Structure formats: structure tokens, C-alpha cells
Amino acid sequence: MKLNHKLYLYSFLANFGWFKKSYTSKIMLVAFLGTHVPLLTLLFSFIISNSYSFEMAARVMSIALLATLAGTAATLYALNHLLKPVILTSAALQNYKVYSHCRSQWFDRTNW
């Protein structure tokens, strides 16, 4: 079976410090940015439009910001818990890799 996955976004995000070793942080960044697109679109429409008063624009932006932040918090919380199996599997594989290497060295020394 040939695996030919394109990991361009994953590789790009892995170049940045905090995202280098954390699969969870990469997914959470994408979810955070995705949930803020509607808010940024609304902000842009208020900026280019002259038909809204400042008070109305500020009120709508405040409500949208609070709703977006609440949605983002809920999304990040759920993603963190949904990714636990992936995180635990990764940790188990890393432990197996480290301890199987140590175990093979130990068996090599005891079989003289």
C-alpha cells in the first residue's frame, strides 16, 4: 500500500515554535481561525459601509465577538477531548519506541 499524503499545511505549521510538536495545537489553531472568519467578515463590512451608526456597529460587534469567543472556547474544549485518543496513541508509540530500544540492548547484554 502506497501512502501519498500531502501534508503541506501540517509541515508549514510545524515550522513555528509552539506548533512544532503539538498535533493538538495545530488543529486548535485552524479551528480558532475558522471560527473567527465570520467575525472578521462582519468587521470588514462595518468598515466599508457608511450606513450604520457607530453605536449600532459597536453593539453588533460586541455581541458577535462574545458569541464567537464562546463558540471558540466550546470548539477548542471539544477538540481537545476528541483528540485524546490520538494523543494517547502517539504517547504509547513513543514509549514503545524508547523502551523497545532499551529492552533490545538489555537482552543483547544478557545473552552473552
Short mmCIF file of C-alpha atoms in Angstrom, two decimals:
data_model
loop_
_atom_site.label_atom_id
_atom_site.label_comp_id
_atom_site.label_asym_id
_atom_site.label_seq_id
_atom_site.Cartn_x
_atom_site.Cartn_y
_atom_site.Cartn_z
CA MET A 1 0.00 0.00 0.00
CA LYS A 2 1.47 3.31 -1.08
CA LEU A 3 0.80 6.30 1.13
CA ASN A 4 0.86 9.56 -0.75
CA HIS A 5 -0.46 12.18 1.63
CA LYS A 6 0.06 15.85 1.06
CA LEU A 7 0.97 17.40 4.39
CA TYR A 8 1.65 20.94 3.22
CA LEU A 9 -0.36 22.72 5.91
CA TYR A 10 0.91 20.38 8.64
CA SER A 11 4.53 20.92 7.54
CA PHE A 12 4.05 24.68 7.33
CA LEU A 13 2.61 24.89 10.85
CA ALA A 14 5.36 22.60 12.16
CA ASN A 15 7.89 25.34 11.35
CA PHE A 16 6.57 27.53 14.17
CA GLY A 17 7.80 27.04 17.74
CA TRP A 18 4.69 26.19 19.75
CA PHE A 19 3.17 24.16 16.91
CA LYS A 20 6.31 22.17 16.19
CA LYS A 21 5.49 19.10 18.32
CA SER A 22 1.83 19.52 19.16
CA TYR A 23 -0.76 18.00 16.85
CA THR A 24 -3.49 19.37 19.10
CA SER A 25 -2.25 22.95 18.83
CA LYS A 26 -2.22 22.75 15.03
CA ILE A 27 -5.85 21.59 14.95
CA MET A 28 -6.88 24.16 17.55
CA LEU A 29 -5.24 26.98 15.58
CA VAL A 30 -7.16 26.02 12.45
CA ALA A 31 -10.43 25.78 14.41
CA PHE A 32 -9.77 29.14 16.09
CA LEU A 33 -9.09 30.86 12.78
CA GLY A 34 -12.09 29.19 11.17
CA THR A 35 -14.49 30.34 13.86
CA HIS A 36 -13.24 33.92 13.58
CA VAL A 37 -13.80 34.31 9.83
CA PRO A 38 -17.46 35.38 10.30
CA LEU A 39 -16.43 37.97 12.89
CA LEU A 40 -13.71 39.39 10.67
CA THR A 41 -16.15 39.49 7.74
CA LEU A 42 -18.65 41.40 9.84
CA LEU A 43 -15.96 43.83 10.97
CA PHE A 44 -14.87 44.39 7.37
CA SER A 45 -18.45 45.05 6.27
CA PHE A 46 -18.87 47.66 9.02
CA ILE A 47 -15.64 49.34 8.00
CA ILE A 48 -16.52 49.67 4.32
CA SER A 49 -20.18 50.56 4.91
CA ASN A 50 -21.33 54.03 5.96
CA SER A 51 -24.97 53.13 6.54
CA TYR A 52 -24.56 52.05 10.20
CA SER A 53 -24.12 54.33 13.19
CA PHE A 54 -21.10 53.79 15.41
CA GLU A 55 -23.31 52.71 18.32
CA MET A 56 -25.10 50.09 16.24
CA ALA A 57 -21.85 48.79 14.78
CA ALA A 58 -20.25 48.61 18.25
CA ARG A 59 -23.25 46.77 19.69
CA VAL A 60 -23.41 44.21 16.89
CA MET A 61 -19.62 43.71 17.01
CA SER A 62 -19.73 43.19 20.79
CA ILE A 63 -22.46 40.58 20.52
CA ALA A 64 -20.69 38.86 17.62
CA LEU A 65 -17.38 38.90 19.47
CA LEU A 66 -18.87 37.37 22.61
CA ALA A 67 -20.71 34.70 20.61
CA THR A 68 -17.57 33.92 18.60
CA LEU A 69 -15.40 33.64 21.71
CA ALA A 70 -17.95 31.37 23.39
CA GLY A 71 -18.15 29.21 20.27
CA THR A 72 -14.37 29.10 20.01
CA ALA A 73 -13.99 28.07 23.65
CA ALA A 74 -16.55 25.29 23.22
CA THR A 75 -14.91 24.13 19.98
CA LEU A 76 -11.41 24.08 21.49
CA TYR A 77 -12.67 22.23 24.56
CA ALA A 78 -14.43 19.60 22.45
CA LEU A 79 -11.49 19.20 20.08
CA ASN A 80 -9.10 18.75 22.98
CA HIS A 81 -11.20 15.87 24.29
CA LEU A 82 -11.83 14.39 20.84
CA LEU A 83 -8.08 14.33 20.16
CA LYS A 84 -7.24 12.45 23.38
CA PRO A 85 -7.15 9.04 21.61
CA VAL A 86 -4.69 10.40 19.05
CA ILE A 87 -2.53 11.95 21.79
CA LEU A 88 -2.56 8.77 23.87
CA THR A 89 -1.75 6.62 20.83
CA SER A 90 1.15 8.88 19.94
CA ALA A 91 2.49 8.74 23.50
CA ALA A 92 2.16 4.95 23.57
CA LEU A 93 4.06 4.64 20.29
CA GLN A 94 6.81 6.93 21.57
CA ASN A 95 7.09 4.90 24.78
CA TYR A 96 7.20 1.67 22.81
CA LYS A 97 9.92 3.07 20.58
CA VAL A 98 12.06 4.19 23.53
CA TYR A 99 11.52 1.14 25.73
CA SER A 100 11.79 -1.44 22.95
CA HIS A 101 15.18 0.04 22.05
CA CYS A 102 16.29 -0.13 25.71
CA ARG A 103 14.90 -3.64 26.09
CA SER A 104 16.74 -4.90 23.00
CA GLN A 105 20.01 -3.50 24.36
CA TRP A 106 19.37 -5.17 27.69
CA PHE A 107 18.67 -8.56 26.03
CA ASP A 108 21.81 -8.23 23.93
CA ARG A 109 23.93 -7.82 27.09
CA THR A 110 22.33 -10.71 28.96
CA ASN A 111 22.66 -13.24 26.13
CA TRP A 112 26.47 -13.45 26.22
#
